[in-house]
Short mmCIF file of C-alpha atoms in Angstrom, two decimals:
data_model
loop_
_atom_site.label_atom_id
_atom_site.label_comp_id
_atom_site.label_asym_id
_atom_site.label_seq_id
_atom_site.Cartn_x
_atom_site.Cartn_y
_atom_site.Cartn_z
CA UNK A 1288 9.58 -37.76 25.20
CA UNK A 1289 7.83 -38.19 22.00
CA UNK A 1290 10.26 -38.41 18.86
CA UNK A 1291 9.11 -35.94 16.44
CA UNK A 1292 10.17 -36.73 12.89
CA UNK A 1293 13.04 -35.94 10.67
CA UNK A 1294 12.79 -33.34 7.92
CA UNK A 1295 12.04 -35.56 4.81
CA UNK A 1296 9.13 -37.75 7.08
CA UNK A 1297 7.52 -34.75 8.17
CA UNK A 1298 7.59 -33.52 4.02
CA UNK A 1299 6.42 -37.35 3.19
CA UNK A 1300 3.67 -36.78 5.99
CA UNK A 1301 2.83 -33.60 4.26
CA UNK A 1302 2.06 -35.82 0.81
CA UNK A 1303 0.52 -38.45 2.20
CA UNK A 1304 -2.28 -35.84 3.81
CA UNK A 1305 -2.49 -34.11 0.27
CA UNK A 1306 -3.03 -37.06 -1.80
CA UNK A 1307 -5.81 -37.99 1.01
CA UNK A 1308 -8.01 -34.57 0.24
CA UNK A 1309 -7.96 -35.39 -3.27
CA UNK A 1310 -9.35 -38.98 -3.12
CA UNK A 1311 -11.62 -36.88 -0.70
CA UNK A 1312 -12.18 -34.10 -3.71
CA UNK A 1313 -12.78 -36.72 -6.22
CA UNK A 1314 -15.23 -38.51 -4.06
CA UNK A 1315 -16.45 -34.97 -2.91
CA UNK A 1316 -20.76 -34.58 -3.34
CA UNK A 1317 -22.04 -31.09 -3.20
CA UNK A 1318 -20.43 -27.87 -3.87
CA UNK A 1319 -20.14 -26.62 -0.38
CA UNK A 1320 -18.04 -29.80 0.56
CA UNK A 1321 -15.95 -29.77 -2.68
CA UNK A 1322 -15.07 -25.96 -1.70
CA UNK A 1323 -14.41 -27.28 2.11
CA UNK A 1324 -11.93 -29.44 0.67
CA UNK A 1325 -10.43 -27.59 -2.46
CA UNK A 1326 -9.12 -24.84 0.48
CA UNK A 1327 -8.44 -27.05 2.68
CA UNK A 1328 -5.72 -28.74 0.04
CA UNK A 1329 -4.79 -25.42 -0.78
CA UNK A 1330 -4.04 -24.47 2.79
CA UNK A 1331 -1.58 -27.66 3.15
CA UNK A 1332 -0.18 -27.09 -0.01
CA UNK A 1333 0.70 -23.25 0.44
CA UNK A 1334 2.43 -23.62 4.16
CA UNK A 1335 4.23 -26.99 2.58
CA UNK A 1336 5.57 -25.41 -0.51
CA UNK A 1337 6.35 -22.42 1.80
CA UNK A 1338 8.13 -24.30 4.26
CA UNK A 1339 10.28 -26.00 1.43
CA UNK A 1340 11.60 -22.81 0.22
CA UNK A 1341 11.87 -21.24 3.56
CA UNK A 1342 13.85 -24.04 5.05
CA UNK A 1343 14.20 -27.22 3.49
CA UNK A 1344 15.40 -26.62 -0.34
CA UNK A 1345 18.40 -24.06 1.22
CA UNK A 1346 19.45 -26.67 3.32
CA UNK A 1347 20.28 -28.33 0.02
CA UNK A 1348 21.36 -25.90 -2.53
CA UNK A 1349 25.03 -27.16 -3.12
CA UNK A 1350 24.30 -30.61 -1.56
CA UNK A 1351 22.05 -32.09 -4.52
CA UNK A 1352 21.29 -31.87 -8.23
CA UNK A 1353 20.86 -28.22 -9.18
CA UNK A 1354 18.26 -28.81 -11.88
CA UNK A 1355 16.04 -31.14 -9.83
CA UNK A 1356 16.12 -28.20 -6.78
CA UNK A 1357 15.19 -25.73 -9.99
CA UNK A 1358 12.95 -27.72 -11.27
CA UNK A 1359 10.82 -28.33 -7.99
CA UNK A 1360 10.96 -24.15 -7.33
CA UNK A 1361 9.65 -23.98 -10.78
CA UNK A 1362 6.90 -26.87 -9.94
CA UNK A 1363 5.94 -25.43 -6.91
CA UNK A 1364 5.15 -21.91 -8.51
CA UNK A 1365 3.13 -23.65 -10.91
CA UNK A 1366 1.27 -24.82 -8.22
CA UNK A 1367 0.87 -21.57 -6.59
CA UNK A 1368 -0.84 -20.47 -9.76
CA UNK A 1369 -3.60 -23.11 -9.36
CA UNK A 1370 -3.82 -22.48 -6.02
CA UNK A 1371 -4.56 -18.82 -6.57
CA UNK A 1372 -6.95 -19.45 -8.60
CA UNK A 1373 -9.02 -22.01 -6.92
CA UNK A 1374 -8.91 -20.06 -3.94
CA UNK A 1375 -10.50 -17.35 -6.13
CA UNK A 1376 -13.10 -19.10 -7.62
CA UNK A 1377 -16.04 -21.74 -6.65
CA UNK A 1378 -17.16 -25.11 -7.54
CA UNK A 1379 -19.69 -23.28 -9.85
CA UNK A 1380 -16.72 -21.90 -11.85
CA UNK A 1381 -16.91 -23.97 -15.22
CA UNK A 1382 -13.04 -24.92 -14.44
CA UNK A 1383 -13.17 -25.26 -10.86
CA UNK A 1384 -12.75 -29.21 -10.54
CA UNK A 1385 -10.21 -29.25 -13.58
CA UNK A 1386 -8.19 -26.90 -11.64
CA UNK A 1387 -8.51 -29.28 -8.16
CA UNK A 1388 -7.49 -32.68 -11.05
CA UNK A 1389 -4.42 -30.69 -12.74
CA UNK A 1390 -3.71 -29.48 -9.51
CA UNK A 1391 -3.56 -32.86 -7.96
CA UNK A 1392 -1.82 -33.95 -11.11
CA UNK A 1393 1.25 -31.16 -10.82
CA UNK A 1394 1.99 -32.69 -7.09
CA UNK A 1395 2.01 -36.06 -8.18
CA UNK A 1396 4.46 -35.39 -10.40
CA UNK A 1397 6.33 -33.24 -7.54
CA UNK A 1398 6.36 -35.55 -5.36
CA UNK A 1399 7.37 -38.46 -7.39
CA UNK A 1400 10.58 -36.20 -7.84
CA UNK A 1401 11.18 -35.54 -4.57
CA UNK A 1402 10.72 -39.38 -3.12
CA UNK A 1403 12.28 -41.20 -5.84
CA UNK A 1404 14.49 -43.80 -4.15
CA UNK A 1405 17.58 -43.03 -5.47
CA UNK A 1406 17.99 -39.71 -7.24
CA UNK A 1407 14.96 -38.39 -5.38
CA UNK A 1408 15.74 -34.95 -3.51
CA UNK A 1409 14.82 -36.07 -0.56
CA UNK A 1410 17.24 -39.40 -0.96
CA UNK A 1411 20.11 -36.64 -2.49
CA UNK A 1412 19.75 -34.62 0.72
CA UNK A 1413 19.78 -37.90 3.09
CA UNK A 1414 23.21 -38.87 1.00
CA UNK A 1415 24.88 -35.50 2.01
CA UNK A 1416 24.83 -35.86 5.29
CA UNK A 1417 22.16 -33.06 6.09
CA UNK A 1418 20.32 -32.80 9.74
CA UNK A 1419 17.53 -34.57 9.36
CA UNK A 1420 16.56 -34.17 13.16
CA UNK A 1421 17.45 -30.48 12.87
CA UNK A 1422 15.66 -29.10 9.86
CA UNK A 1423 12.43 -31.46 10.93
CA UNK A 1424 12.45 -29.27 14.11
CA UNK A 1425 13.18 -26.12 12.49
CA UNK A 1426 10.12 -27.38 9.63
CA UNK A 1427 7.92 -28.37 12.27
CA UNK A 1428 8.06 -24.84 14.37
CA UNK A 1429 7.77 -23.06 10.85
CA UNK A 1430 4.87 -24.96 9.60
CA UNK A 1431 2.66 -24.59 13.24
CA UNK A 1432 3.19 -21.10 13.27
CA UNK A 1433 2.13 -20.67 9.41
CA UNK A 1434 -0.61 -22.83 9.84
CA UNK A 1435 -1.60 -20.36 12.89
CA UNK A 1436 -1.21 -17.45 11.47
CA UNK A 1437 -3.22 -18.50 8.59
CA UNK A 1438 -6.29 -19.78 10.22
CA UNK A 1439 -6.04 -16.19 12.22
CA UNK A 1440 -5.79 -14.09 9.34
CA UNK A 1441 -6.72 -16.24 6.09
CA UNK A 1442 -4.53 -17.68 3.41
CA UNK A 1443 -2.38 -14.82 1.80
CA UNK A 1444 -2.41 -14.90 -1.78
CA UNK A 1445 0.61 -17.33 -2.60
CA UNK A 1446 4.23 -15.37 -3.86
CA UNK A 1447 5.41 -16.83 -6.61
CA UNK A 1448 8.35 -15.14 -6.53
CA UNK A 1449 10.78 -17.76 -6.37
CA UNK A 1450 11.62 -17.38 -10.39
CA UNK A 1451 12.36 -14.34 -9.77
CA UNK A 1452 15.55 -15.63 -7.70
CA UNK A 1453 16.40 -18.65 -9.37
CA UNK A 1454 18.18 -18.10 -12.40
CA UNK A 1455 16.30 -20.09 -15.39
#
């Protein structure tokens, strides 16, 4: 039987493989590579963020700090701005690799709030006693089946409706 991970190493996974195809970006020669890679990060980014909301940051609405689980809905439309838009444009677009570096920039800062050791969402949701093994199943079935349907059918246009249903 092979283990398959818990929730917040499957998320962690998620980062590690993001932060990867922007050292690749950066290092990135040629604009049909650099476009190769810009959708590819916004392809991981789009079923993470999407799994998150779906699944993950429910899980822990009344189980860790309301303004950090605001603040990361709030970070990850941001994101889905950028993402629109790179998936719109080209690297020929003057702003196209300052889009991929703020980009890149935004998640660093998103996931430094979610991993932080101690008041980290991911180390608040450990503390209360959530599944682990449970909502890295449920994340795991979510995430192939997005990742399916978009390589069938093309990335959607990100929502970014969650403001819409958080309070600010």
């Amino acid at each position: 039987m092979v283990d398959k991970p818990d929730a917040i190493a499957l998320l962690k996974a998620d980062h590690r493989k993001v932060e990867e195809l922007f050292e690749q970006f950066e290092g990135a020669k040629g604009a049909a590579k650099k476009q190769k890679i810009a959708l590819e990060i916004c392809l991981e980014l789009t079923v993470h963020a999407q799994i998150e909301e779906e699944i993950f940051y429910p899980a822990c609405e009344g189980k860790v700090e309301e303004d950090l689980l605001k603040e990361a809905y709030v970070e990850h439309d941001g994101a889905k701005v950028l993402i629109a838009e790179i998936e719109a444009g080209g690297p020929d677009d003057d702003y196209y690799d300052a889009k991929v570096k703020v980009l890149s920039e935004q998640i660093e800062h998103h996931v430094e709030e979610e991993e932080k050791r101690m008041e980290g969402l991911f180390s608040q949701a450990r503390k209360a006693g959530l599944d682990m093994d449970a909502l890295g199943e449920q994340l795991a079935a979510r995430k192939a089946e997005l990742v399916a349907d978009y390589k069938a059918n093309g990335l959607s246009k990100p929502e970014t409706t969650t403001l819409e249903t958080v309070e600010v």
